[in-house]
């Protein structure tokens, strides 16, 4: 496995710096290894409320990124990416919820902003790579990039990168892939970075106050009331819009008491504007169909079916499955060896090797089957 020094050492790198400890240490490690590092903080949305402790992208985060860059000894810029973020991330987020899907905006941000708009800026200033502070391992081999889960299973973020195309991965560096969070904080102290003990951001950056419905309300998209029915078709209540529900949800359902346990959202039907609820075991599915297929290592899928391990939502346990690609439409078919719970259309499914941590590809879930 090549080290940072061995992968085109001395070339220019744009380091995405959010103001947190991970991205600051990533930039510092690259600078120490001899790369020509340019720190960039992306202004991606205008806050309407004070930043929460678990969020990011506030003015104090910009200041933290600037201080970290000064400590490292690299130039730092704040770039306005609001329009790109609004059209490629927020708009899709809103559209997905209004169409009964559960989006993953961090995946969209990685694809279209960090390795899209920021990549274009990197090209303009002659940078070969973009670097981020994700906890995943990336090996640049003679046969192209190989993406692996990070060594720290508790912090692994390979799922969020699984929809990146091979060409995008080829221009990416992930310096933290073989570190634990504790080791990253220790490195921050070694570099003298003031963010060494800064808490992690956990919320979706543009969801202020933790309720995504505020974002939907500001979008002014039309919302229609509809029925809540059981899996047998019995109407038991009504809703004010399907965007307030996700598959697996229990909270917010009608206060109807059943003798055989609680009910959960098992399906959202945007065509009829209906929420379907059922027992917990009715959340289980043995398969799924997915589109927007991205094969990082397509050679694994050339001979029909392949046994993989699949992650159907961020940090979900990996489940063994048989994967195949439809030769007519390019869709992904997965059949699980054990049932998966609460498969949500709109979420990413990431495919890992059956006996390795390598990410083979990913797709957007269309429906459970």
Tab-separated table of C-alpha atoms in Angstrom, residues 2-346:
chain	number	residue	atom	x	y	z
A	2	UNK	CA	1.555	3.337	-1.021
A	3	UNK	CA	2.245	5.875	1.714
A	4	UNK	CA	1.416	9.565	1.442
A	5	UNK	CA	5.046	10.220	0.515
A	6	UNK	CA	4.895	7.714	-2.337
A	7	UNK	CA	1.723	9.037	-3.999
A	8	UNK	CA	3.018	11.877	-6.173
A	9	UNK	CA	4.728	13.648	-3.297
A	10	UNK	CA	5.310	17.368	-3.824
A	11	UNK	CA	2.231	18.074	-5.927
A	12	UNK	CA	-0.397	20.663	-5.056
A	13	UNK	CA	-3.381	19.585	-2.950
A	14	UNK	CA	-6.545	21.480	-2.063
A	15	UNK	CA	-7.466	20.497	1.503
A	16	UNK	CA	-11.142	20.945	2.383
A	17	UNK	CA	-11.081	22.509	5.871
A	18	UNK	CA	-14.394	22.651	7.736
A	19	UNK	CA	-12.993	24.117	10.923
A	20	UNK	CA	-12.954	20.771	12.714
A	21	UNK	CA	-10.095	18.639	13.951
A	22	UNK	CA	-10.278	15.941	11.256
A	23	UNK	CA	-9.843	18.197	8.238
A	24	UNK	CA	-7.172	20.256	10.024
A	25	UNK	CA	-5.082	17.175	10.828
A	26	UNK	CA	-5.521	15.876	7.270
A	27	UNK	CA	-4.103	19.149	5.929
A	28	UNK	CA	-1.275	19.123	8.482
A	29	UNK	CA	-0.234	15.544	7.655
A	30	UNK	CA	-0.101	16.329	3.959
A	31	UNK	CA	1.932	19.484	4.535
A	32	UNK	CA	4.328	17.539	6.761
A	33	UNK	CA	4.678	14.872	4.049
A	34	UNK	CA	5.836	17.503	1.569
A	35	UNK	CA	2.702	18.335	-0.380
A	36	UNK	CA	1.962	21.898	-1.527
A	37	UNK	CA	-1.259	22.296	0.471
A	38	UNK	CA	-3.873	25.017	-0.055
A	39	UNK	CA	-6.592	25.120	2.601
A	40	UNK	CA	-10.137	25.893	1.447
A	41	UNK	CA	-13.241	26.384	3.562
A	42	UNK	CA	-16.489	26.157	1.642
A	43	UNK	CA	-19.321	28.535	2.528
A	44	UNK	CA	-22.257	26.397	1.546
A	45	UNK	CA	-25.320	27.983	3.090
A	46	UNK	CA	-26.408	31.099	4.965
A	47	UNK	CA	-27.505	30.285	8.497
A	48	UNK	CA	-30.803	31.658	9.741
A	49	UNK	CA	-30.139	30.599	13.343
A	50	UNK	CA	-27.037	30.523	15.563
A	51	UNK	CA	-24.940	27.435	14.882
A	52	UNK	CA	-25.659	24.517	17.192
A	53	UNK	CA	-22.816	22.890	19.101
A	54	UNK	CA	-23.161	19.718	17.027
A	55	UNK	CA	-23.440	21.491	13.688
A	56	UNK	CA	-20.824	23.193	11.525
A	57	UNK	CA	-20.365	25.970	8.988
A	58	UNK	CA	-20.794	28.878	11.398
A	59	UNK	CA	-18.525	31.920	11.506
A	60	UNK	CA	-16.541	30.350	14.348
A	61	UNK	CA	-15.820	27.335	12.142
A	62	UNK	CA	-14.375	29.601	9.463
A	63	UNK	CA	-12.202	31.234	12.119
A	64	UNK	CA	-11.065	27.835	13.413
A	65	UNK	CA	-10.128	26.738	9.898
A	66	UNK	CA	-8.205	29.960	9.317
A	67	UNK	CA	-6.305	29.567	12.605
A	68	UNK	CA	-5.493	25.929	11.821
A	69	UNK	CA	-4.141	26.870	8.383
A	70	UNK	CA	-1.983	29.598	9.955
A	71	UNK	CA	-0.620	27.129	12.519
A	72	UNK	CA	0.184	24.606	9.796
A	73	UNK	CA	1.728	27.312	7.639
A	74	UNK	CA	-0.445	26.993	4.530
A	75	UNK	CA	-2.573	29.538	2.621
A	76	UNK	CA	-6.286	29.531	3.378
A	77	UNK	CA	-9.307	30.715	1.426
A	78	UNK	CA	-13.055	30.846	2.091
A	79	UNK	CA	-14.994	30.197	-1.121
A	80	UNK	CA	-18.693	30.821	-1.718
A	81	UNK	CA	-20.281	27.566	-2.886
A	82	UNK	CA	-23.826	28.432	-1.798
A	83	UNK	CA	-25.377	28.197	-5.264
A	84	UNK	CA	-23.771	24.840	-6.029
A	85	UNK	CA	-24.786	23.502	-2.614
A	86	UNK	CA	-28.349	24.755	-2.985
A	87	UNK	CA	-28.892	23.238	-6.426
A	88	UNK	CA	-27.112	19.908	-5.978
A	89	UNK	CA	-27.645	19.081	-2.299
A	90	UNK	CA	-30.503	21.030	-0.703
A	91	UNK	CA	-32.781	20.872	-3.761
A	92	UNK	CA	-32.358	17.109	-4.012
A	93	UNK	CA	-32.896	16.768	-0.252
A	94	UNK	CA	-36.225	18.601	-0.524
A	95	UNK	CA	-37.304	16.794	-3.677
A	96	UNK	CA	-36.562	13.386	-2.181
A	97	UNK	CA	-38.625	13.978	0.945
A	98	UNK	CA	-41.544	15.352	-1.055
A	99	UNK	CA	-41.469	12.215	-3.200
A	100	UNK	CA	-41.466	9.735	-0.333
A	101	UNK	CA	-37.724	9.065	-0.317
A	102	UNK	CA	-35.201	9.422	2.506
A	103	UNK	CA	-32.179	11.323	1.179
A	104	UNK	CA	-28.541	11.228	2.245
A	105	UNK	CA	-27.269	14.789	1.688
A	106	UNK	CA	-23.694	14.023	2.774
A	107	UNK	CA	-23.363	11.647	-0.179
A	108	UNK	CA	-24.643	14.348	-2.543
A	109	UNK	CA	-22.251	16.885	-1.025
A	110	UNK	CA	-19.259	14.608	-1.537
A	111	UNK	CA	-20.267	13.867	-5.140
A	112	UNK	CA	-21.284	17.283	-6.378
A	113	UNK	CA	-19.610	19.843	-4.110
A	114	UNK	CA	-16.393	18.476	-2.592
A	115	UNK	CA	-15.468	16.338	-5.594
A	116	UNK	CA	-17.447	18.504	-8.008
A	117	UNK	CA	-17.312	22.271	-7.522
A	118	UNK	CA	-14.244	22.153	-5.264
A	119	UNK	CA	-12.570	19.807	-7.755
A	120	UNK	CA	-13.071	22.427	-10.486
A	121	UNK	CA	-11.418	25.042	-8.275
A	122	UNK	CA	-8.523	22.652	-7.663
A	123	UNK	CA	-8.103	22.229	-11.409
A	124	UNK	CA	-7.988	25.988	-11.895
A	125	UNK	CA	-5.096	26.407	-9.468
A	126	UNK	CA	-3.175	23.407	-10.749
A	127	UNK	CA	-3.906	21.043	-7.831
A	128	UNK	CA	-3.677	17.336	-8.583
A	129	UNK	CA	-5.641	16.241	-5.526
A	130	UNK	CA	-8.461	17.271	-3.226
A	131	UNK	CA	-8.040	16.031	0.357
A	132	UNK	CA	-10.669	15.541	3.048
A	133	UNK	CA	-10.725	14.354	6.644
A	134	UNK	CA	-12.918	11.313	6.039
A	135	UNK	CA	-12.096	8.110	7.915
A	136	UNK	CA	-11.655	5.767	4.966
A	137	UNK	CA	-8.628	4.303	3.197
A	138	UNK	CA	-7.855	4.972	-0.437
A	139	UNK	CA	-5.131	3.172	-2.370
A	140	UNK	CA	-4.049	4.565	-5.734
A	141	UNK	CA	-3.016	1.460	-7.663
A	142	UNK	CA	-1.859	0.933	-11.213
A	143	UNK	CA	-5.343	-0.426	-11.965
A	144	UNK	CA	-7.100	2.617	-10.500
A	145	UNK	CA	-8.306	3.628	-7.041
A	146	UNK	CA	-9.293	1.139	-4.340
A	147	UNK	CA	-11.552	2.442	-1.565
A	148	UNK	CA	-11.584	0.624	1.794
A	149	UNK	CA	-13.303	1.110	5.116
A	150	UNK	CA	-11.271	3.081	7.638
A	151	UNK	CA	-9.261	1.194	10.216
A	152	UNK	CA	-11.370	2.731	13.001
A	153	UNK	CA	-14.694	0.901	12.616
A	154	UNK	CA	-16.391	3.320	14.994
A	155	UNK	CA	-15.557	6.269	12.723
A	156	UNK	CA	-15.546	4.617	9.297
A	157	UNK	CA	-16.996	6.916	6.612
A	158	UNK	CA	-16.411	4.854	3.480
A	159	UNK	CA	-20.194	4.581	3.032
A	160	UNK	CA	-20.446	8.328	2.414
A	161	UNK	CA	-17.780	8.091	-0.313
A	162	UNK	CA	-19.088	4.981	-2.054
A	163	UNK	CA	-20.983	6.886	-4.751
A	164	UNK	CA	-17.839	8.690	-5.960
A	165	UNK	CA	-16.790	7.632	-9.434
A	166	UNK	CA	-13.373	6.097	-10.014
A	167	UNK	CA	-12.235	9.294	-11.754
A	168	UNK	CA	-13.201	11.312	-8.673
A	169	UNK	CA	-11.452	8.903	-6.312
A	170	UNK	CA	-8.332	9.099	-8.460
A	171	UNK	CA	-8.044	12.774	-7.534
A	172	UNK	CA	-8.714	12.317	-3.798
A	173	UNK	CA	-6.452	11.865	-0.772
A	174	UNK	CA	-7.682	10.547	2.596
A	175	UNK	CA	-4.870	10.988	5.130
A	176	UNK	CA	-6.872	9.758	8.158
A	177	UNK	CA	-7.810	6.318	6.857
A	178	UNK	CA	-5.457	4.389	9.117
A	179	UNK	CA	-6.001	6.537	12.232
A	180	UNK	CA	-8.448	6.304	15.091
A	181	UNK	CA	-10.193	9.405	16.360
A	182	UNK	CA	-7.995	9.374	19.440
A	183	UNK	CA	-4.885	9.249	17.265
A	184	UNK	CA	-6.194	12.144	15.186
A	185	UNK	CA	-6.649	14.275	18.296
A	186	UNK	CA	-3.149	13.304	19.417
A	187	UNK	CA	-1.807	14.433	16.048
A	188	UNK	CA	-3.666	17.731	16.440
A	189	UNK	CA	-1.923	18.289	19.761
A	190	UNK	CA	1.422	17.424	18.185
A	191	UNK	CA	0.833	20.027	15.483
A	192	UNK	CA	-0.313	22.595	18.055
A	193	UNK	CA	-3.785	22.946	16.550
A	194	UNK	CA	-6.313	24.793	18.703
A	195	UNK	CA	-9.131	22.500	17.501
A	196	UNK	CA	-7.559	19.390	19.059
A	197	UNK	CA	-10.414	18.945	21.541
A	198	UNK	CA	-13.205	20.500	19.471
A	199	UNK	CA	-16.381	18.351	19.545
A	200	UNK	CA	-17.423	16.589	16.362
A	201	UNK	CA	-20.248	17.983	14.261
A	202	UNK	CA	-23.050	15.426	14.049
A	203	UNK	CA	-26.109	17.074	12.549
A	204	UNK	CA	-26.750	17.704	8.867
A	205	UNK	CA	-25.074	21.073	8.404
A	206	UNK	CA	-28.018	22.951	6.873
A	207	UNK	CA	-30.663	21.423	9.179
A	208	UNK	CA	-30.626	24.035	11.909
A	209	UNK	CA	-32.064	22.927	15.237
A	210	UNK	CA	-32.135	19.268	14.208
A	211	UNK	CA	-35.520	19.220	12.424
A	212	UNK	CA	-35.314	18.666	8.673
A	213	UNK	CA	-38.974	19.719	8.323
A	214	UNK	CA	-37.889	23.350	8.760
A	215	UNK	CA	-35.876	23.029	5.540
A	216	UNK	CA	-38.902	21.558	3.751
A	217	UNK	CA	-41.157	24.342	5.036
A	218	UNK	CA	-38.792	27.016	3.706
A	219	UNK	CA	-38.777	25.357	0.295
A	220	UNK	CA	-42.414	26.346	-0.304
A	221	UNK	CA	-43.077	23.107	-2.160
A	222	UNK	CA	-46.767	22.127	-2.127
A	223	UNK	CA	-47.794	19.644	0.557
A	224	UNK	CA	-50.927	17.537	0.292
A	225	UNK	CA	-52.760	15.702	3.048
A	226	UNK	CA	-53.413	12.004	2.589
A	227	UNK	CA	-54.347	8.723	4.206
A	228	UNK	CA	-52.506	6.498	6.669
A	229	UNK	CA	-53.447	2.869	6.082
A	230	UNK	CA	-52.439	-0.546	7.367
A	231	UNK	CA	-50.718	-3.099	5.155
A	232	UNK	CA	-54.181	-4.678	4.788
A	233	UNK	CA	-55.546	-1.413	3.353
A	234	UNK	CA	-57.551	-0.278	6.389
A	235	UNK	CA	-57.565	3.502	6.791
A	236	UNK	CA	-56.695	4.473	10.358
A	237	UNK	CA	-55.889	8.162	10.059
A	238	UNK	CA	-54.545	10.963	7.915
A	239	UNK	CA	-51.295	12.893	7.467
A	240	UNK	CA	-50.404	16.444	6.456
A	241	UNK	CA	-47.736	15.438	3.950
A	242	UNK	CA	-45.619	12.380	3.223
A	243	UNK	CA	-42.426	14.413	3.664
A	244	UNK	CA	-42.848	14.146	7.449
A	245	UNK	CA	-42.340	10.368	7.376
A	246	UNK	CA	-39.564	7.864	6.715
A	247	UNK	CA	-39.585	4.077	6.534
A	248	UNK	CA	-39.103	2.599	10.008
A	249	UNK	CA	-40.608	5.614	11.779
A	250	UNK	CA	-42.825	5.014	14.795
A	251	UNK	CA	-43.205	8.529	16.219
A	252	UNK	CA	-46.027	10.697	14.905
A	253	UNK	CA	-48.376	7.900	13.863
A	254	UNK	CA	-52.065	7.918	14.877
A	255	UNK	CA	-52.690	6.914	18.477
A	256	UNK	CA	-54.481	3.713	17.454
A	257	UNK	CA	-53.904	0.827	19.819
A	258	UNK	CA	-53.283	-2.611	18.361
A	259	UNK	CA	-53.307	-5.804	20.381
A	260	UNK	CA	-50.168	-7.204	18.732
A	261	UNK	CA	-47.629	-4.430	19.319
A	262	UNK	CA	-46.681	-1.026	17.931
A	263	UNK	CA	-46.845	0.008	14.282
A	264	UNK	CA	-44.142	1.479	12.053
A	265	UNK	CA	-44.039	3.122	8.655
A	266	UNK	CA	-43.370	0.239	6.273
A	267	UNK	CA	-43.887	2.026	2.964
A	268	UNK	CA	-44.510	5.484	1.527
A	269	UNK	CA	-46.500	5.592	-1.712
A	270	UNK	CA	-46.025	8.970	-3.434
A	271	UNK	CA	-48.382	8.006	-6.286
A	272	UNK	CA	-51.361	7.740	-3.941
A	273	UNK	CA	-49.928	10.078	-1.278
A	274	UNK	CA	-50.344	7.291	1.272
A	275	UNK	CA	-48.431	6.234	4.370
A	276	UNK	CA	-48.549	2.475	4.989
A	277	UNK	CA	-47.930	1.162	8.505
A	278	UNK	CA	-47.385	-2.349	9.805
A	279	UNK	CA	-45.900	-4.505	12.531
A	280	UNK	CA	-42.169	-4.440	13.202
A	281	UNK	CA	-41.582	-7.712	11.396
A	282	UNK	CA	-43.191	-6.202	8.311
A	283	UNK	CA	-40.185	-3.878	8.059
A	284	UNK	CA	-38.027	-6.854	7.055
A	285	UNK	CA	-37.131	-7.398	3.399
A	286	UNK	CA	-34.975	-9.985	1.660
A	287	UNK	CA	-34.081	-7.831	-1.319
A	288	UNK	CA	-33.961	-4.426	-2.963
A	289	UNK	CA	-33.761	-2.725	-6.319
A	290	UNK	CA	-31.505	0.302	-6.779
A	291	UNK	CA	-30.574	2.708	-9.558
A	292	UNK	CA	-27.910	5.409	-9.997
A	293	UNK	CA	-25.436	2.542	-9.869
A	294	UNK	CA	-21.753	3.425	-9.408
A	295	UNK	CA	-19.275	0.569	-9.745
A	296	UNK	CA	-15.854	1.523	-8.400
A	297	UNK	CA	-14.482	-1.929	-9.276
A	298	UNK	CA	-16.689	-3.041	-12.187
A	299	UNK	CA	-14.540	-6.091	-12.924
A	300	UNK	CA	-16.149	-7.855	-9.966
A	301	UNK	CA	-19.560	-7.701	-11.655
A	302	UNK	CA	-18.592	-8.870	-15.138
A	303	UNK	CA	-19.627	-12.498	-14.670
A	304	UNK	CA	-23.151	-12.139	-13.331
A	305	UNK	CA	-23.985	-12.641	-9.678
A	306	UNK	CA	-21.479	-11.829	-6.949
A	307	UNK	CA	-21.629	-12.328	-3.204
A	308	UNK	CA	-21.082	-9.068	-1.332
A	309	UNK	CA	-21.703	-7.424	2.010
A	310	UNK	CA	-24.150	-4.531	1.817
A	311	UNK	CA	-24.708	-1.478	4.015
A	312	UNK	CA	-28.211	-0.081	3.467
A	313	UNK	CA	-27.825	3.057	5.610
A	314	UNK	CA	-24.995	4.886	7.309
A	315	UNK	CA	-23.325	2.795	10.031
A	316	UNK	CA	-25.783	-0.072	9.574
A	317	UNK	CA	-24.431	-3.601	10.091
A	318	UNK	CA	-23.128	-5.222	6.926
A	319	UNK	CA	-25.363	-7.961	5.569
A	320	UNK	CA	-24.359	-10.702	3.145
A	321	UNK	CA	-26.192	-10.527	-0.168
A	322	UNK	CA	-26.020	-11.651	-3.772
A	323	UNK	CA	-25.685	-8.724	-6.180
A	324	UNK	CA	-26.303	-8.561	-9.903
A	325	UNK	CA	-26.568	-5.794	-12.471
A	326	UNK	CA	-29.488	-5.774	-14.904
A	327	UNK	CA	-27.917	-5.809	-18.373
A	328	UNK	CA	-30.920	-3.994	-19.878
A	329	UNK	CA	-31.306	-0.980	-17.584
A	330	UNK	CA	-28.167	-1.087	-15.422
A	331	UNK	CA	-30.124	-1.379	-12.155
A	332	UNK	CA	-28.744	-3.199	-9.127
A	333	UNK	CA	-30.562	-6.236	-7.724
A	334	UNK	CA	-29.691	-7.414	-4.219
A	335	UNK	CA	-30.922	-10.549	-2.484
A	336	UNK	CA	-30.012	-10.755	1.212
A	337	UNK	CA	-29.142	-13.943	3.037
A	338	UNK	CA	-30.915	-12.622	6.128
A	339	UNK	CA	-33.701	-10.025	6.140
A	340	UNK	CA	-32.758	-6.352	6.317
A	341	UNK	CA	-34.808	-3.991	8.459
A	342	UNK	CA	-36.373	-0.723	7.269
A	343	UNK	CA	-34.895	-0.416	3.786
A	344	UNK	CA	-35.650	3.164	2.795
A	345	UNK	CA	-35.915	4.342	-0.840
A	346	UNK	CA	-33.546	7.259	-1.441
